[in-house]
XYZ file of C-alpha atoms in Angstrom:
748
model
C 229.357 112.361 -133.888
C 230.100 108.623 -135.593
C 226.659 106.925 -136.064
C 226.034 104.260 -138.264
C 222.846 105.955 -139.738
C 220.060 105.421 -141.804
C 221.130 105.976 -145.005
C 220.133 102.886 -147.444
C 222.577 100.811 -148.708
C 220.852 99.134 -151.716
C 223.744 98.121 -153.882
C 224.213 94.603 -154.439
C 226.159 94.688 -150.761
C 222.834 95.284 -149.088
C 222.707 93.030 -146.444
C 219.622 91.773 -145.034
C 217.445 93.427 -142.834
C 215.430 92.444 -140.084
C 213.517 92.724 -136.300
C 210.243 92.493 -134.450
C 208.266 95.215 -132.528
C 205.367 94.595 -130.230
C 202.430 93.970 -132.423
C 200.444 97.054 -133.162
C 197.012 97.819 -132.028
C 194.253 96.493 -134.236
C 191.550 99.141 -135.305
C 188.144 98.289 -134.682
C 186.387 95.895 -136.876
C 183.379 96.172 -139.055
C 181.482 94.934 -141.885
C 183.309 95.171 -145.073
C 182.104 97.773 -147.914
C 183.140 98.734 -151.200
C 186.176 101.493 -151.188
C 185.339 104.764 -152.835
C 185.905 105.384 -156.909
C 189.639 105.204 -157.554
C 190.601 103.634 -154.750
C 192.015 100.048 -154.608
C 189.608 96.912 -154.495
C 189.793 94.551 -151.969
C 191.239 91.103 -152.798
C 188.966 88.559 -153.713
C 188.500 85.059 -151.744
C 191.279 82.837 -152.538
C 193.009 79.631 -151.376
C 196.532 80.388 -150.251
C 197.795 77.065 -150.946
C 197.909 77.284 -154.645
C 200.530 75.329 -156.795
C 202.494 77.420 -158.665
C 205.723 76.632 -161.245
C 205.727 73.326 -159.052
C 205.466 75.037 -155.967
C 202.963 74.398 -153.177
C 202.671 77.987 -150.932
C 202.282 77.050 -147.387
C 198.486 78.089 -146.411
C 197.855 81.525 -145.082
C 194.390 81.787 -143.448
C 192.079 84.324 -144.643
C 190.687 85.996 -141.506
C 188.670 88.935 -142.518
C 189.382 92.138 -140.390
C 187.719 95.541 -141.359
C 189.439 98.654 -140.357
C 187.858 102.337 -141.179
C 189.303 105.433 -142.520
C 187.460 108.386 -143.232
C 184.138 106.471 -144.080
C 186.327 103.900 -146.271
C 185.870 100.342 -145.037
C 189.379 98.210 -145.779
C 189.596 94.537 -145.477
C 192.644 93.184 -144.291
C 192.608 89.183 -144.391
C 196.146 88.469 -143.266
C 196.359 90.976 -140.090
C 197.005 87.930 -138.295
C 200.045 87.513 -139.619
C 201.267 90.611 -137.773
C 201.648 88.927 -134.474
C 205.388 87.454 -134.707
C 205.042 86.157 -131.168
C 202.004 83.860 -132.495
C 203.239 79.844 -132.847
C 200.689 79.759 -136.018
C 203.057 82.754 -137.501
C 205.888 80.966 -136.237
C 205.084 77.707 -137.990
C 204.137 79.674 -141.199
C 207.390 81.313 -141.573
C 209.174 78.373 -140.737
C 207.037 76.431 -143.793
C 208.026 79.532 -146.078
C 211.501 79.109 -145.240
C 211.658 75.805 -146.063
C 210.169 76.465 -149.463
C 212.511 79.185 -150.341
C 215.415 76.820 -149.496
C 214.211 73.901 -151.208
C 213.307 76.475 -154.155
C 216.935 77.852 -154.323
C 219.220 74.932 -152.857
C 217.706 73.141 -155.848
C 219.543 75.409 -158.111
C 222.587 73.997 -159.551
C 224.757 77.123 -159.730
C 224.329 78.107 -156.049
C 227.436 76.215 -154.758
C 229.518 77.936 -157.606
C 228.034 81.443 -156.869
C 228.511 80.647 -152.880
C 231.954 79.974 -153.406
C 232.492 83.364 -155.705
C 230.291 85.377 -153.323
C 232.515 83.921 -150.057
C 235.984 84.018 -152.183
C 235.336 87.864 -153.221
C 233.907 89.282 -149.376
C 236.732 87.210 -147.676
C 239.499 88.338 -149.941
C 238.448 92.500 -149.805
C 240.785 94.108 -147.865
C 240.315 96.022 -144.675
C 238.079 98.968 -144.723
C 238.045 102.305 -142.485
C 235.314 104.556 -141.794
C 233.576 106.676 -139.769
C 236.730 108.373 -139.238
C 236.923 110.743 -136.246
C 239.785 113.099 -134.579
C 240.073 114.058 -131.476
C 243.677 114.617 -129.167
C 245.807 114.088 -131.943
C 244.301 110.859 -132.766
C 242.581 109.173 -135.291
C 239.720 107.060 -134.369
C 237.867 104.741 -137.048
C 235.620 101.996 -137.417
C 237.486 98.588 -139.152
C 236.034 95.854 -141.404
C 238.780 93.096 -141.460
C 237.394 90.110 -143.562
C 237.117 87.298 -142.279
C 236.058 88.960 -139.187
C 232.385 88.885 -138.795
C 231.946 92.576 -137.349
C 233.888 95.865 -137.608
C 236.289 96.533 -134.882
C 236.773 100.367 -133.304
C 240.800 101.276 -133.891
C 242.981 104.350 -133.139
C 245.767 105.130 -134.978
C 248.203 108.312 -135.119
C 247.628 109.414 -138.535
C 246.095 108.308 -141.357
C 249.596 108.025 -143.097
C 250.833 105.604 -140.355
C 248.825 102.318 -140.624
C 251.700 100.543 -138.065
C 250.425 102.657 -135.339
C 246.798 101.234 -135.285
C 246.019 99.271 -132.502
C 242.343 97.292 -131.864
C 240.477 99.372 -128.607
C 237.027 97.266 -129.064
C 236.782 94.233 -130.865
C 232.873 92.771 -130.911
C 234.340 89.673 -132.376
C 236.187 88.913 -129.238
C 233.366 89.868 -127.366
C 230.738 87.896 -129.208
C 232.794 85.401 -131.233
C 229.399 84.101 -132.746
C 229.341 87.812 -134.767
C 225.909 88.664 -133.377
C 227.117 92.035 -131.498
C 227.829 95.291 -133.472
C 229.170 98.447 -132.907
C 226.085 101.222 -133.424
C 228.513 104.141 -133.016
C 231.590 105.659 -131.197
C 232.335 109.264 -129.558
C 235.956 109.999 -128.270
C 236.277 112.821 -125.722
C 238.131 115.829 -127.117
C 241.506 114.924 -125.661
C 240.891 111.614 -127.228
C 241.472 109.849 -123.481
C 238.464 108.035 -123.357
C 235.763 106.797 -125.946
C 231.907 106.105 -125.713
C 230.849 103.037 -127.552
C 227.224 102.096 -128.353
C 226.894 98.296 -129.249
C 223.970 96.074 -130.031
C 222.904 92.650 -130.643
C 221.421 90.516 -133.389
C 220.737 93.515 -135.419
C 218.513 95.056 -132.821
C 220.429 98.264 -132.577
C 219.129 98.570 -129.062
C 222.106 100.192 -128.095
C 223.984 99.966 -124.607
C 226.989 102.594 -124.055
C 230.202 101.473 -122.515
C 233.075 103.791 -121.909
C 236.859 102.575 -122.466
C 240.171 103.945 -121.654
C 242.114 104.838 -124.829
C 245.501 104.317 -123.529
C 244.608 100.639 -121.877
C 241.622 99.683 -123.875
C 239.837 98.579 -120.613
C 236.100 99.436 -120.005
C 235.968 102.300 -116.914
C 232.988 100.172 -115.563
C 230.492 102.988 -116.863
C 227.852 101.617 -118.511
C 224.233 103.655 -119.991
C 221.611 101.232 -121.308
C 218.634 102.358 -123.622
C 221.018 105.101 -125.510
C 220.588 104.167 -129.070
C 217.408 102.642 -131.029
C 217.107 101.427 -134.462
C 214.008 103.889 -134.463
C 214.680 107.248 -132.769
C 218.664 106.537 -132.966
C 220.770 107.747 -130.402
C 224.006 110.053 -129.434
C 226.129 111.111 -126.950
C 228.399 114.465 -126.524
C 231.506 114.761 -124.295
C 231.468 117.458 -121.620
C 235.080 119.259 -122.523
C 236.929 118.177 -119.503
C 236.145 114.631 -120.181
C 234.568 113.782 -117.137
C 230.927 113.161 -118.370
C 228.847 113.440 -121.575
C 225.531 113.873 -122.493
C 223.505 111.233 -124.105
C 220.309 110.470 -125.509
C 217.782 108.912 -122.931
C 215.108 106.096 -124.148
C 212.270 105.636 -121.450
C 213.003 102.771 -118.987
C 210.702 99.841 -118.214
C 207.990 100.824 -116.100
C 208.623 104.763 -117.119
C 205.983 104.374 -119.934
C 203.671 102.090 -121.606
C 205.664 99.325 -123.734
C 204.043 100.633 -126.872
C 206.080 104.159 -126.097
C 209.288 102.502 -125.408
C 210.965 103.727 -128.575
C 209.979 107.149 -128.421
C 210.325 110.361 -126.438
C 214.218 110.681 -126.456
C 215.611 113.322 -123.944
C 218.982 114.328 -123.096
C 220.678 113.540 -119.708
C 224.236 113.701 -118.527
C 226.406 111.373 -117.059
C 229.297 111.691 -114.672
C 232.367 109.321 -115.096
C 232.336 107.150 -112.382
C 228.691 107.549 -111.258
C 226.149 105.082 -111.228
C 223.675 105.691 -114.164
C 220.710 105.759 -111.853
C 221.959 109.219 -110.311
C 222.237 110.714 -114.171
C 220.601 113.944 -114.548
C 218.102 115.364 -116.723
C 219.524 118.206 -119.152
C 216.703 119.096 -121.767
C 214.028 117.291 -123.706
C 210.676 117.059 -121.776
C 209.140 119.131 -124.331
C 210.500 117.157 -127.651
C 208.014 115.883 -129.714
C 207.338 112.007 -129.436
C 209.117 111.194 -132.464
C 212.046 113.482 -131.668
C 215.738 111.881 -133.383
C 218.562 114.036 -131.219
C 222.170 114.217 -132.201
C 224.745 115.715 -130.268
C 227.952 117.237 -130.464
C 230.510 119.035 -128.708
C 232.442 122.508 -129.895
C 236.224 122.257 -130.142
C 237.051 124.028 -127.037
C 234.763 121.525 -124.655
C 232.858 124.740 -123.557
C 229.692 124.244 -126.060
C 227.125 121.405 -127.078
C 224.437 121.199 -129.741
C 221.633 119.262 -130.275
C 219.846 118.903 -133.393
C 216.142 117.522 -132.961
C 214.796 116.033 -135.902
C 210.814 115.848 -136.247
C 210.556 112.314 -137.335
C 212.426 111.472 -140.695
C 210.902 114.249 -142.726
C 214.113 116.317 -142.565
C 212.408 119.087 -140.310
C 214.724 120.187 -136.922
C 214.873 122.267 -134.015
C 218.533 123.402 -132.842
C 219.461 123.996 -129.686
C 222.747 125.510 -127.720
C 224.324 124.637 -124.442
C 226.356 127.385 -123.253
C 229.289 127.666 -120.931
C 226.893 128.647 -118.319
C 224.914 125.089 -118.579
C 221.909 127.027 -120.093
C 219.960 125.655 -122.999
C 218.763 127.854 -125.991
C 216.782 126.992 -128.986
C 217.867 129.135 -131.796
C 216.302 127.496 -134.422
C 212.506 126.291 -135.044
C 211.120 124.343 -138.106
C 210.294 127.447 -139.869
C 213.933 128.266 -140.113
C 214.925 125.237 -142.062
C 218.319 124.724 -140.263
C 218.909 120.967 -141.373
C 222.892 121.018 -140.005
C 225.418 122.616 -138.100
C 228.892 122.599 -137.085
C 231.422 124.039 -135.149
C 234.120 125.833 -136.189
C 237.446 125.829 -134.383
C 236.456 129.043 -132.795
C 233.356 127.736 -131.514
C 231.487 129.286 -133.838
C 228.694 127.455 -135.040
C 228.238 127.283 -139.062
C 224.717 125.839 -140.131
C 223.037 124.908 -143.521
C 219.919 126.703 -143.842
C 217.323 125.748 -146.435
C 215.237 128.788 -145.778
C 214.549 130.674 -149.366
C 217.604 128.359 -150.173
C 216.296 124.878 -151.346
C 219.871 124.161 -152.534
C 221.185 125.118 -149.357
C 223.564 128.099 -147.926
C 226.025 128.266 -145.203
C 225.343 130.841 -142.637
C 227.674 131.523 -139.108
C 226.410 132.658 -135.864
C 228.926 134.479 -133.318
C 230.341 131.894 -131.021
C 228.350 131.147 -128.198
C 225.650 133.598 -129.242
C 222.982 131.244 -131.208
C 220.820 134.355 -133.204
C 219.589 133.711 -136.637
C 219.021 137.293 -136.935
C 222.631 138.042 -136.789
C 223.645 135.131 -138.632
C 226.479 136.072 -141.668
C 225.789 134.709 -144.846
C 229.123 132.829 -145.794
C 228.483 130.263 -148.776
C 225.128 131.389 -150.963
C 222.774 128.912 -152.672
C 224.109 127.823 -156.053
C 223.275 125.485 -158.652
C 224.812 122.778 -156.655
C 223.028 121.147 -153.782
C 225.033 121.714 -150.571
C 225.243 118.414 -148.750
C 227.701 119.004 -145.695
C 230.330 121.241 -144.702
C 233.439 121.325 -142.709
C 235.062 124.323 -141.002
C 238.809 124.010 -140.165
C 241.127 126.981 -138.850
C 241.258 129.237 -141.851
C 238.992 126.947 -144.515
C 235.555 126.195 -145.104
C 235.152 123.136 -146.844
C 231.242 122.512 -149.052
C 230.429 118.882 -149.900
C 227.794 119.520 -152.823
C 225.845 116.845 -154.430
C 225.444 117.228 -158.540
C 222.181 114.995 -158.939
C 224.336 111.953 -157.489
C 227.830 112.438 -157.923
C 229.794 114.833 -155.432
C 232.071 117.628 -155.577
C 234.021 119.722 -152.896
C 234.431 123.290 -152.965
C 236.794 125.026 -150.704
C 236.480 128.539 -149.232
C 238.211 131.027 -146.807
C 236.018 131.777 -143.768
C 234.831 134.943 -145.308
C 233.557 132.985 -148.223
C 235.857 133.768 -150.804
C 236.064 130.782 -153.335
C 239.043 128.844 -153.493
C 238.767 126.545 -155.599
C 237.911 122.957 -155.818
C 239.057 119.860 -154.689
C 240.227 117.415 -157.606
C 237.994 114.550 -156.765
C 237.395 111.957 -159.618
C 234.683 112.362 -161.806
C 231.248 110.360 -161.133
C 232.415 109.611 -157.863
C 230.848 110.457 -154.106
C 232.872 112.080 -151.294
C 231.460 110.197 -148.180
C 232.913 111.876 -145.242
C 235.028 115.149 -144.755
C 237.356 114.856 -141.543
C 239.436 117.324 -140.332
C 243.508 116.934 -140.186
C 246.424 119.218 -139.287
C 246.017 122.674 -139.815
C 243.632 123.381 -142.766
C 244.027 119.908 -144.492
C 241.332 117.380 -144.483
C 240.701 113.761 -145.399
C 238.172 112.711 -147.495
C 236.729 109.523 -148.096
C 236.167 108.972 -151.996
C 234.494 106.131 -153.903
C 233.034 105.525 -157.358
C 231.124 102.745 -159.631
C 234.396 101.240 -160.272
C 237.143 101.955 -157.783
C 236.627 101.078 -153.831
C 236.855 103.587 -151.183
C 239.768 105.698 -150.084
C 240.775 108.468 -147.726
C 242.725 110.827 -149.281
C 244.504 113.771 -147.911
C 243.446 117.324 -149.233
C 246.273 119.853 -148.926
C 245.251 123.328 -148.484
C 248.718 124.396 -149.117
C 248.830 123.512 -153.058
C 245.183 122.088 -153.591
C 246.295 118.652 -154.148
C 244.716 114.775 -153.403
C 247.103 112.161 -151.866
C 245.989 108.692 -151.124
C 246.482 107.452 -147.752
C 247.216 103.816 -146.913
C 243.450 103.763 -145.458
C 242.120 102.736 -148.864
C 240.286 99.397 -149.830
C 241.990 97.030 -152.472
C 239.415 95.175 -154.198
C 239.799 91.518 -155.369
C 238.569 92.212 -158.771
C 239.075 94.619 -161.247
C 236.462 97.000 -163.052
C 238.886 98.359 -165.849
C 236.359 96.439 -168.185
C 233.691 98.067 -166.954
C 232.253 101.882 -167.820
C 229.804 104.316 -166.473
C 227.670 106.356 -168.177
C 225.002 108.844 -166.909
C 221.981 109.297 -168.890
C 218.478 111.156 -168.456
C 214.874 109.842 -169.003
C 211.724 111.540 -168.894
C 209.400 110.554 -166.247
C 205.558 110.353 -166.580
C 205.279 114.027 -166.071
C 208.046 115.307 -168.053
C 210.371 115.121 -165.009
C 214.238 114.586 -166.092
C 215.432 111.647 -163.908
C 219.269 110.485 -163.995
C 220.031 107.320 -164.201
C 223.607 105.472 -164.256
C 224.332 102.638 -166.482
C 227.157 100.315 -165.684
C 228.385 97.401 -168.237
C 231.465 95.622 -169.832
C 233.038 97.915 -172.360
C 232.099 97.229 -175.986
C 228.563 95.459 -174.963
C 226.358 94.998 -177.741
C 223.172 97.100 -177.041
C 220.841 94.508 -178.621
C 218.220 93.998 -175.494
C 219.834 90.559 -174.675
C 221.923 91.470 -171.713
C 220.071 91.074 -168.185
C 219.844 94.174 -166.427
C 219.239 94.648 -162.990
C 217.765 98.534 -161.815
C 217.707 99.876 -158.221
C 216.623 103.138 -156.699
C 215.299 104.519 -153.247
C 213.757 107.773 -153.569
C 213.096 109.163 -149.942
C 213.988 110.998 -146.934
C 215.995 113.372 -148.927
C 218.562 110.717 -149.288
C 220.612 110.475 -152.246
C 222.048 107.536 -154.001
C 225.301 108.303 -154.778
C 228.337 106.514 -156.487
C 229.403 103.506 -154.696
C 231.497 100.417 -155.020
C 230.703 96.742 -154.704
C 233.035 94.101 -155.618
C 230.436 91.640 -155.935
C 228.969 93.437 -159.180
C 231.817 91.397 -160.564
C 229.396 88.167 -160.779
C 227.111 90.339 -162.577
C 228.960 91.581 -165.232
C 230.715 88.540 -165.834
C 227.510 87.185 -167.192
C 227.035 90.135 -169.282
C 225.031 91.828 -167.260
C 224.082 95.596 -167.418
C 223.588 97.657 -163.460
C 221.819 100.368 -163.354
C 221.007 103.177 -160.477
C 218.366 105.351 -160.815
C 218.217 109.028 -159.122
C 214.551 109.633 -158.239
C 212.576 112.049 -156.405
C 211.976 111.567 -152.985
C 215.863 111.733 -152.525
C 218.235 114.806 -152.126
C 219.945 114.892 -155.424
C 218.588 118.261 -156.481
C 218.114 119.777 -153.010
C 214.979 120.227 -151.213
C 212.406 120.942 -154.393
C 213.473 117.314 -154.958
C 213.029 115.670 -152.424
C 209.302 117.356 -151.679
C 208.877 116.134 -155.331
C 208.387 112.700 -153.941
C 207.344 112.772 -150.440
C 203.557 112.731 -148.600
C 200.751 112.987 -151.198
C 203.493 113.156 -154.202
C 204.886 109.958 -153.354
C 203.971 108.329 -156.662
C 206.072 110.388 -158.302
C 208.736 108.392 -157.267
C 207.409 105.192 -158.511
C 206.713 106.677 -161.995
C 210.456 107.968 -161.895
C 211.327 104.714 -161.559
C 209.292 103.251 -164.448
C 210.300 105.902 -166.505
C 213.911 104.803 -166.357
C 212.835 100.700 -166.663
C 211.314 101.791 -169.780
C 214.553 103.766 -170.895
C 216.504 100.900 -169.810
C 214.561 98.500 -172.720
C 213.856 101.342 -175.445
C 217.821 102.221 -175.747
C 218.245 98.508 -176.025
C 220.099 97.998 -172.389
C 217.752 94.809 -171.813
C 214.274 93.893 -172.657
C 211.146 92.899 -170.305
C 212.202 89.108 -170.576
C 215.812 90.371 -169.351
C 214.959 93.128 -166.535
C 215.041 92.671 -163.111
C 214.874 95.385 -160.367
C 216.080 95.647 -156.436
C 215.342 97.728 -153.798
C 215.645 97.788 -149.854
C 213.729 99.317 -146.931
C 212.055 102.586 -148.497
C 213.500 100.723 -151.905
C 211.318 98.493 -150.794
C 208.112 100.005 -150.875
C 209.514 100.967 -154.236
C 209.614 97.448 -155.384
C 206.306 96.631 -154.098
C 204.961 99.833 -156.030
C 206.556 98.464 -159.371
C 204.868 94.856 -158.616
C 201.270 96.295 -158.225
C 201.381 99.123 -160.802
C 203.330 97.570 -163.449
C 203.738 93.619 -163.005
C 204.377 93.173 -166.752
C 207.200 95.030 -166.731
C 209.816 92.857 -164.609
C 210.940 89.135 -164.960
C 212.021 89.453 -161.602
C 212.161 91.655 -158.164
C 214.144 91.187 -155.219
C 212.549 93.108 -152.184
C 214.494 93.635 -149.205
C 213.061 94.600 -145.408
C 210.389 96.456 -147.451
C 207.586 98.602 -146.387
C 203.996 97.256 -148.179
C 201.353 98.223 -145.782
C 200.821 101.708 -145.622
C 197.724 102.112 -143.726
C 199.417 100.470 -140.813
C 202.782 101.192 -140.897
C 202.418 104.234 -138.734
C 201.309 101.974 -135.837
C 204.917 100.601 -135.662
C 207.326 101.801 -133.551
C 209.273 103.501 -136.670
C 206.632 103.923 -138.578
C 205.390 106.988 -136.516
C 208.925 108.274 -137.365
C 207.981 107.653 -140.956
C 204.743 110.069 -140.798
C 206.647 112.914 -141.531
C 207.743 111.515 -144.741
C 205.068 109.557 -146.066
C 202.134 110.759 -144.443
C 199.307 109.798 -141.871
C 195.975 108.173 -142.383
C 194.558 110.609 -139.922
C 194.654 113.172 -142.788
C 191.869 112.798 -145.176
C 193.914 113.564 -148.426
C 197.201 111.628 -147.272
C 195.145 108.553 -146.644
C 193.437 108.975 -150.251
C 197.401 108.763 -151.354
C 198.431 106.102 -149.348
C 195.682 104.072 -149.841
C 196.247 104.214 -153.997
C 199.367 103.280 -154.015
C 199.773 100.979 -150.921
C 201.252 98.010 -152.444
C 199.869 95.610 -150.074
C 196.100 97.270 -150.862
C 196.886 97.026 -154.740
C 197.765 92.920 -155.235
C 195.002 91.959 -157.144
C 194.030 88.339 -157.806
C 194.147 86.880 -161.184
C 197.529 88.772 -161.889
C 200.820 87.460 -163.453
C 203.238 88.610 -161.074
C 206.856 88.414 -161.732
C 209.209 86.231 -159.618
C 209.638 87.820 -156.505
C 211.865 87.225 -153.380
C 210.799 89.042 -150.226
C 213.865 89.165 -147.903
C 213.492 90.100 -144.202
C 214.400 88.990 -140.649
C 213.224 88.690 -136.940
C 214.974 91.618 -135.597
C 214.277 94.524 -137.084
C 213.579 97.696 -135.868
C 213.138 99.697 -138.816
C 210.737 98.062 -140.377
C 208.555 95.271 -138.864
C 208.749 91.704 -140.730
C 205.202 91.554 -140.725
C 205.273 93.631 -143.990
C 207.235 91.119 -145.862
C 204.947 88.547 -144.612
C 201.456 89.776 -145.539
C 202.589 91.185 -148.748
C 204.184 87.636 -149.576
C 200.974 85.737 -148.563
C 198.763 88.148 -150.371
C 200.635 87.773 -153.599
C 201.147 83.863 -153.456
C 197.178 83.832 -153.161
C 196.854 86.485 -155.704
C 199.012 85.465 -158.475
C 197.974 83.883 -161.651
C 201.273 83.100 -163.034
C 203.985 80.515 -162.809
C 206.784 82.660 -161.445
C 207.396 81.844 -157.711
C 206.676 84.340 -155.005
C 209.393 83.535 -152.072
C 209.942 84.887 -148.811
C 213.472 84.533 -146.890
C 213.004 85.133 -143.446
C 216.109 85.395 -141.232
C 215.890 84.682 -137.732
C 218.857 86.337 -136.245
C 219.578 89.682 -137.995
C 218.077 93.170 -138.230
C 217.343 95.743 -140.961
C 221.032 95.145 -142.382
C 223.258 97.051 -139.763
C 225.127 94.494 -137.752
C 224.991 91.796 -139.837
C 227.615 88.958 -139.516
C 229.811 88.348 -142.756
C 228.986 84.731 -142.659
C 225.227 85.604 -142.983
C 225.685 88.508 -145.679
C 227.519 85.697 -147.396
C 224.265 83.315 -147.422
C 222.137 86.487 -148.142
C 224.322 87.467 -151.362
C 224.101 83.943 -152.406
C 220.566 83.539 -152.356
C 220.043 86.899 -153.848
C 222.220 86.341 -156.969
C 221.039 82.453 -157.577
C 217.479 83.807 -157.496
C 217.997 86.336 -160.133
C 220.525 83.797 -162.242
C 217.560 81.614 -162.122
C 214.561 83.753 -162.930
C 216.448 85.445 -165.701
C 217.866 82.315 -167.179
C 221.501 83.367 -166.664
C 223.972 80.287 -166.842
C 226.358 80.754 -164.252
C 230.032 80.613 -165.852
C 232.504 81.414 -163.121
C 234.435 84.341 -163.373
C 235.757 86.136 -166.340
C 238.255 88.232 -164.923
C 241.283 87.118 -162.818
C 241.917 88.257 -159.451
C 244.066 91.290 -158.577
């Protein structure tokens, strides 16, 4: 399964996220009352059109609505901004965009920054990702600047770039660049490929089937397979004559508010009309099920993992050769991943009594966990993924952020390590010939490249599928340090800067983090960091609780009622940068997106004096009403719900929107969002911007940049990414007092 997952990209290549759900139902109103002791106070009356730094913010009317939770009455003055379709909301967004455009476009350095951003992004070489092997061929998505969107290509091997040909090119299908590939799945014989495509960053994917030999469509079209909330998946039957897929409700089958839920598994026979597709499994799945399907190497078996929302809990099912589904793992079994071996035996990653992970093996076609063999026991490293081949088992570990790959035989005997570079990340493992594998490796200073690992001699060899960067980081060093959080927990921080830079607190520093869903921030590469380093900047990545850097316990240390730990970890990293003289508060900026945008909102409201500038991308800010949005319901298993008294108390205590305090001098803030975000409704950014603009007593600008044609970042055209990155750098340079002096490093 090759799907563009929800994995965060909070590095400087993060494209803007955006899309519009139907407006949520509003809880009943009532008279306002003071919150209980310890809860945040409601916002005081304020005029929204307050001049700040020469800016006159668009007026946002105060229309108090009272929502009651467990006896606590919470006043929301800007709930009307949740209705994206209301003309008055659209006018307000247009006015905000005009204000933001005027502010950023007035910066004399913006044209030069844009030229450099365009030069770098347009000159970066092709990149191949999400590789899959089928029928003796490799399939991959390929970015090729200046094309707007990645294309689907096929080639004979990673070493034979000359054999590459394009199968599906969204840039031809839609020359404007608004159509993107969500994911693709080749049949096991490699003769057909199913491709999900969506428009405008919406991630509402329709599957089309292509003949690999000719590149022509077969005529099979299945809508509502993928969404930006529940995702989507597909698994071919072994004979290639049809496939199982995730089916979302069709219009009229459920109420409009349920259209992004209730995923089920259906079967489509090639050549048959979609209306004749048959039900296979899922009527008993929960409303927030997220299904992923895979086919065994023989094609005889199909595996379905069913995630209970976004919190990392799974059920697992196996479809046998007789067409019978069997559930072999429930939530208490803590099986988080499963892979077929070449002999149809199922290997699973279990966290039960092993928070850092262990690998078990089940007999072929007999999914009985009670009879599972222990192949790789728990160790000091965190097992992130694994790949069985004919005679080897490759285990991809996480070491607090960086990766390593251990090699075992199928009995679990350790055979050594793949010689991956230090402080690097292995992003994907793919079967090659025999027991050899392909590894996609990236570091902070070297762009992604595919390597072949030879099982015979244990050596890595770089393939032609390697990104070449238009900039060099030969003058940049990476140091990995540790700081102490509020409760004494040791938190890693990765710091990038030019070699020989003085530690005198004068350098501008940019700190980013995420801390959620068990997702880890591993080393990654962006050529755009060159703009930052050329102006003497320091870039830092924090490995916070809530992620998976140190296993299940690290994740659970920052989810549900423990989410405040994430914010404390980040604040400790910021303090470390200042205490160690990497930066000073007057030169410290922070950046985060999606769940990392929630992190930015918490830093804004809990530590406004700590930061000079904040860029928050497609963030979540209203933690009391987020679960009323489609994707917000999937997040309940990660964040909690207001329906639970203790979880409500925790959510209300840190919810950024509810902790904006009038009379506070907030740092310069740029909120970036868009109109088509299926994962975080853009009303979060609208409401947060309105409340902060009304509340701030400082002169630093509070800006909202709302794109009308993008989503959560996936599917953003190259041209729009150039504009987003230009605005991001312009804002940071302007607010930190950086004079853009152009490149300090020549192109390669």
